[in-house]
Each structure stands twice: as C-alpha cells, then as structure tokens.
PDB file of C-alpha atoms in Angstrom:
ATOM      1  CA  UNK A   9     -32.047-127.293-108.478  1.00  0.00           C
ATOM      2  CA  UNK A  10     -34.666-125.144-106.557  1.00  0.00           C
ATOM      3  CA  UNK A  11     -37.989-126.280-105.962  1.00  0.00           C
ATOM      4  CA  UNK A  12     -41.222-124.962-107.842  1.00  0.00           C
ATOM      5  CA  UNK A  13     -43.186-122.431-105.387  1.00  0.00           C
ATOM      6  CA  UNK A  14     -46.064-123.628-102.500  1.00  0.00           C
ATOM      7  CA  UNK A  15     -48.805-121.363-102.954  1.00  0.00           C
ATOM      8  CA  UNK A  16     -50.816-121.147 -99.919  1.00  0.00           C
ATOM      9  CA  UNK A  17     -53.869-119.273 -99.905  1.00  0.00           C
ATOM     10  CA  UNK A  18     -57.437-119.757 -98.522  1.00  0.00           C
ATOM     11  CA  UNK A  19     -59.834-121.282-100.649  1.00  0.00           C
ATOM     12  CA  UNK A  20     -62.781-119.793-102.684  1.00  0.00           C
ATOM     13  CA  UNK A  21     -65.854-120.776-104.337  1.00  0.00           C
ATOM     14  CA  UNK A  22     -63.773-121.104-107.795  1.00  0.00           C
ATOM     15  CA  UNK A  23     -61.888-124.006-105.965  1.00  0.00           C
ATOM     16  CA  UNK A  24     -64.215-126.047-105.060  1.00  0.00           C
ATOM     17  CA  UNK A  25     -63.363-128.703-107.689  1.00  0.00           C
ATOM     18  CA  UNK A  26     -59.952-128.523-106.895  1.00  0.00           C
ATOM     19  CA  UNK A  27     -61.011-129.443-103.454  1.00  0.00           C
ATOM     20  CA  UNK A  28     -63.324-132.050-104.146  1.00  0.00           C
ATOM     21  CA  UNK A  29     -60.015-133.660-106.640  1.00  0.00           C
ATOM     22  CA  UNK A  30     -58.003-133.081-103.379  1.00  0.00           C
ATOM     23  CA  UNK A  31     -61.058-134.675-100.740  1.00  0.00           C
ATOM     24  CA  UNK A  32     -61.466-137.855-103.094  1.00  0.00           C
ATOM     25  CA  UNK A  33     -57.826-138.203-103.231  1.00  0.00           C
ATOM     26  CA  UNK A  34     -57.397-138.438 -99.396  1.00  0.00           C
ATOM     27  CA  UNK A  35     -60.939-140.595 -99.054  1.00  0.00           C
ATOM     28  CA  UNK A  36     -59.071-143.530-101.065  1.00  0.00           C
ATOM     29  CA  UNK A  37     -55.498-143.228 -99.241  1.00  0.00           C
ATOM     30  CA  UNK A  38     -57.306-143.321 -96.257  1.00  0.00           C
ATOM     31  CA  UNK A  39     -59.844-146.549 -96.936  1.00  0.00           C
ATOM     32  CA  UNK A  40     -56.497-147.877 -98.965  1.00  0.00           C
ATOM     33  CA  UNK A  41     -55.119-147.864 -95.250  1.00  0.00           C
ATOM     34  CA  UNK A  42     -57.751-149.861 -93.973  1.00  0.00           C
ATOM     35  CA  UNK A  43     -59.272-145.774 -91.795  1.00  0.00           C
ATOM     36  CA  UNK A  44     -62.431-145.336 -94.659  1.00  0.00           C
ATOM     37  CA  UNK A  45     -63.429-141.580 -94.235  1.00  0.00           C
ATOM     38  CA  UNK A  46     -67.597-141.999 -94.934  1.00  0.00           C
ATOM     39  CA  UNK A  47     -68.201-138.647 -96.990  1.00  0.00           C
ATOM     40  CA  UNK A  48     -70.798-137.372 -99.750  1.00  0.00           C
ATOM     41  CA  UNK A  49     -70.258-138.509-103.257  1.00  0.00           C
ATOM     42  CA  UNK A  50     -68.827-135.690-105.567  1.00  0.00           C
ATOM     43  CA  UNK A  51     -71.761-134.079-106.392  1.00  0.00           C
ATOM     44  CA  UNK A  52     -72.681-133.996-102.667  1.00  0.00           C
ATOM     45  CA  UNK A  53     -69.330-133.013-101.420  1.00  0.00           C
ATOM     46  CA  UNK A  54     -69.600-130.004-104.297  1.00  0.00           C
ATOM     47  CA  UNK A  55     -72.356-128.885-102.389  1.00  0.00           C
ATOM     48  CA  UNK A  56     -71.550-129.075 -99.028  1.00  0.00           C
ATOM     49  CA  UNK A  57     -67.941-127.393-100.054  1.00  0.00           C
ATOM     50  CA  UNK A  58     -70.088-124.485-101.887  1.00  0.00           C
ATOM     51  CA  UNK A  59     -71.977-123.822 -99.034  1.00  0.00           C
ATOM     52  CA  UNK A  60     -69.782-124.195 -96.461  1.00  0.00           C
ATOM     53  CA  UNK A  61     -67.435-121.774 -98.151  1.00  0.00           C
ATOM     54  CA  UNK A  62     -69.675-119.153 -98.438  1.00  0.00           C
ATOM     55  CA  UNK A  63     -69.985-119.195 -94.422  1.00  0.00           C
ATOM     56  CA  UNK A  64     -67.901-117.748 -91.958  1.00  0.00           C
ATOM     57  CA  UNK A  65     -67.524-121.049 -89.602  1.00  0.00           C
ATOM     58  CA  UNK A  66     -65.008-122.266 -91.491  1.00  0.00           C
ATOM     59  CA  UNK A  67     -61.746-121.729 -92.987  1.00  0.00           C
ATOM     60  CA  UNK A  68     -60.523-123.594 -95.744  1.00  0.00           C
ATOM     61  CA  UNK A  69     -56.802-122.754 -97.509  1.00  0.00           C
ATOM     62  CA  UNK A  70     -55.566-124.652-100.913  1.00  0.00           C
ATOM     63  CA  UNK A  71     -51.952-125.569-101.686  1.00  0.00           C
ATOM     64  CA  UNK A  72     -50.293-125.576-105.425  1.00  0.00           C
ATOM     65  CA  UNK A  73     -47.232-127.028-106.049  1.00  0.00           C
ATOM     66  CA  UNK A  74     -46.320-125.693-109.323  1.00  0.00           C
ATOM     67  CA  UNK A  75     -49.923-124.416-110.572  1.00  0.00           C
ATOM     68  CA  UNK A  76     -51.523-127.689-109.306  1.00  0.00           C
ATOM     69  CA  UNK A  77     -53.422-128.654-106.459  1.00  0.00           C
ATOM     70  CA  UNK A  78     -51.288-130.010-103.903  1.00  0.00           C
ATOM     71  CA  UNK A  79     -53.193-130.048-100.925  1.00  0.00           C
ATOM     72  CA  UNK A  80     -55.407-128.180 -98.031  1.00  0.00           C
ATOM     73  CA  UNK A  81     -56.820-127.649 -94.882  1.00  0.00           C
ATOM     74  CA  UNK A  82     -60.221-127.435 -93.047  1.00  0.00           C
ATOM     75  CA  UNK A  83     -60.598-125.231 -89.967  1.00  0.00           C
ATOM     76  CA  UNK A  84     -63.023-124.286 -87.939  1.00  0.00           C
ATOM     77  CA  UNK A  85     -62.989-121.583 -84.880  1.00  0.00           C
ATOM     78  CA  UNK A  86     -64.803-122.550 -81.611  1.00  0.00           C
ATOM     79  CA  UNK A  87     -64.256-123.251 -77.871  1.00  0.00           C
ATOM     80  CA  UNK A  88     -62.152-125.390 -76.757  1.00  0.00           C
ATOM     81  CA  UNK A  89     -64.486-126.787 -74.757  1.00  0.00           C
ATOM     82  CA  UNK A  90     -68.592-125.832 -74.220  1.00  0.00           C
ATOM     83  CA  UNK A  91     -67.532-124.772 -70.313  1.00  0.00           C
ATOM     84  CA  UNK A  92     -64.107-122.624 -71.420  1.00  0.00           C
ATOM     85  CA  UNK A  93     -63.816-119.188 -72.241  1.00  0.00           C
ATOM     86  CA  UNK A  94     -61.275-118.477 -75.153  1.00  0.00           C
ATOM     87  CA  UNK A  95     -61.137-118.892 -78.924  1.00  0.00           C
ATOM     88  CA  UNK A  96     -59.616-122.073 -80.428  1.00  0.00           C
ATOM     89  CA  UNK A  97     -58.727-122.830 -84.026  1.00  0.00           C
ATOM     90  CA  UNK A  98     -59.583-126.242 -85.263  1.00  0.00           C
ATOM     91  CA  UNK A  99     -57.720-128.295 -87.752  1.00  0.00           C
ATOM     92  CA  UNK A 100     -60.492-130.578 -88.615  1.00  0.00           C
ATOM     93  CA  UNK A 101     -58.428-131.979 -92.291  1.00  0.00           C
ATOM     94  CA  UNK A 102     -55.176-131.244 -93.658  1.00  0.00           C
ATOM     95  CA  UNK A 103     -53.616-133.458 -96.438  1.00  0.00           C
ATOM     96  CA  UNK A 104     -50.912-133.316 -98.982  1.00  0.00           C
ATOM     97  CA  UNK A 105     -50.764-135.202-102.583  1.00  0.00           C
ATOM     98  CA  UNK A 106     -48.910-138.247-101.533  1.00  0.00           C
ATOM     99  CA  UNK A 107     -46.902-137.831-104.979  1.00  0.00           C
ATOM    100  CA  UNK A 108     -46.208-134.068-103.672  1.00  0.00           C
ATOM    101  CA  UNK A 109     -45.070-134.715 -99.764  1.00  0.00           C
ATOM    102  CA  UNK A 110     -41.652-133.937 -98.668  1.00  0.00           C
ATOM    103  CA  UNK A 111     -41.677-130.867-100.835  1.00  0.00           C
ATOM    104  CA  UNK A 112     -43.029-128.546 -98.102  1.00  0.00           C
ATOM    105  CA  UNK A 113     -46.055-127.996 -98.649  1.00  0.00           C
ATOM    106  CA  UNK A 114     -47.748-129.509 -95.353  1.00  0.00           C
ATOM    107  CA  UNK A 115     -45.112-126.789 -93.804  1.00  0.00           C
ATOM    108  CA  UNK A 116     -46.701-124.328 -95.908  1.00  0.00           C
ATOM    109  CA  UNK A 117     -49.906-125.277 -94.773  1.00  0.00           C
ATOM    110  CA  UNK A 118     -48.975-125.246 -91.223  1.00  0.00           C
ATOM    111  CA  UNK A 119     -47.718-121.383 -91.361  1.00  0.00           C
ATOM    112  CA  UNK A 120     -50.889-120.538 -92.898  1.00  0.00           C
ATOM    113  CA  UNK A 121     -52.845-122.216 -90.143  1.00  0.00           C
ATOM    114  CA  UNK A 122     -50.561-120.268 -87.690  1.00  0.00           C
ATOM    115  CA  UNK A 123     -51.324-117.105 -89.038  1.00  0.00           C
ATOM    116  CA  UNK A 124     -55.018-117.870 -89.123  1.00  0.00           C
ATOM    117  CA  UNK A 125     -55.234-118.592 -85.679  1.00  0.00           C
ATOM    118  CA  UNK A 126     -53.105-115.111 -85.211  1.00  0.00           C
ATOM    119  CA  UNK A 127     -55.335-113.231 -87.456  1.00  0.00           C
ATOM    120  CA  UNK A 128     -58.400-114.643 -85.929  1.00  0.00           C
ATOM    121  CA  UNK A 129     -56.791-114.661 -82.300  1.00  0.00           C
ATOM    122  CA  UNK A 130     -57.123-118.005 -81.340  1.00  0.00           C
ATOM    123  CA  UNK A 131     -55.918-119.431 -78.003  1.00  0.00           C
ATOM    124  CA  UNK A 132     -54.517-122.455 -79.473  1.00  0.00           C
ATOM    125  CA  UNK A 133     -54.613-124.641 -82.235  1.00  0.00           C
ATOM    126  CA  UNK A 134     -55.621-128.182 -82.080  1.00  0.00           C
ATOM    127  CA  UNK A 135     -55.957-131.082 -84.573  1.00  0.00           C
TER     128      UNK A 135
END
C-alpha cells in the first residue's frame, strides 16, 4: 500500500485558519499532558498569525497529509546569542496531528527546516 503524499510548503496568509486548527490542536495535547501552552484565543491567534506572516522575522511551513492539514513549524532567524556573530535558525514550534504521526510528516518538516536554514544560511539550527 503506499502512503498518501506530505506536502511541505511554507505557509501563507490563505492558511492561517489551517494554522490556527493546527495551534488549537497542539494547545489541548499539550494542557491534556499536564505542559498548558498560554496563547491568544482564535480570533487573537488569527491576528497575530496574519501579521506575523506578512513579516519577514519569521518562517512558518504547513504540512498536508492527503489534502489536510497535518502539521507545521514556526521559525525564526536570529543570533545565537546577543554577544555571537553568525546566523541561527530557530525552531520555536513544530507539531504533527497526533492521528497523523508515524507517517512522516515531522521528517518532512524537518527537511524543510534544513533547507531553510540552507537557503537562509544559518549557522545552525536549534529547537
């Protein structure tokens, strides 16, 4: 049987309910787990997602497993450290669809974090 496709691509204003679906989903697993993740509601997440999206600061890619939203990841490039030179990439989120894990799609994620922090030519990545 082969598996449905991982689309991996970054993330655009158009996805920004996708992302908030995706956010709220890892919110609960997370406070389910006894770790609560203190955000904005929806309607304030929309917003900061919106705007944060149409900056350059950070880097956001979206995951489908079959046409659905699967999962994503936040990024941000900065120093590693206020007092060192170099450029590091930032994995500030990344989460999968518990229902959708162990079909590769956090691997999927990963490569496109790797060839972000090529593209952008980052140091190092670190989460």
């Amino acid at each position: 049987m082969t598996r449905p496709p991982v689309d991996v691509r970054p993330a655009g204003l158009a996805d920004v309910d996708d992302l908030v679906q995706l956010w709220t989903s890892a919110r609960e697993e997370l406070a389910r787990n006894g770790r609560p993740l203190g955000a904005a509601d929806a309607e304030g997440l929309r917003r900061r997602l919106a705007t944060a999206l149409a900056e350059d600061g950070l880097q956001v890619v979206l995951a489908r497993w079959a046409g659905r939203p699967a999962g994503y990841a936040l990024m941000r490039v900065a120093a590693l450290a206020p007092l060192l030179d170099g450029v590091v990439l930032h994995v500030d989120h990344l989460f999968v669809l518990p229902e959708l894990r162990r079909h590769g799609i956090a691997r999927a994620l990963h490569a496109m974090v790797a060839g972000t922090a090529e593209r952008l030519g980052a140091d190092q990545v670190v989460a």
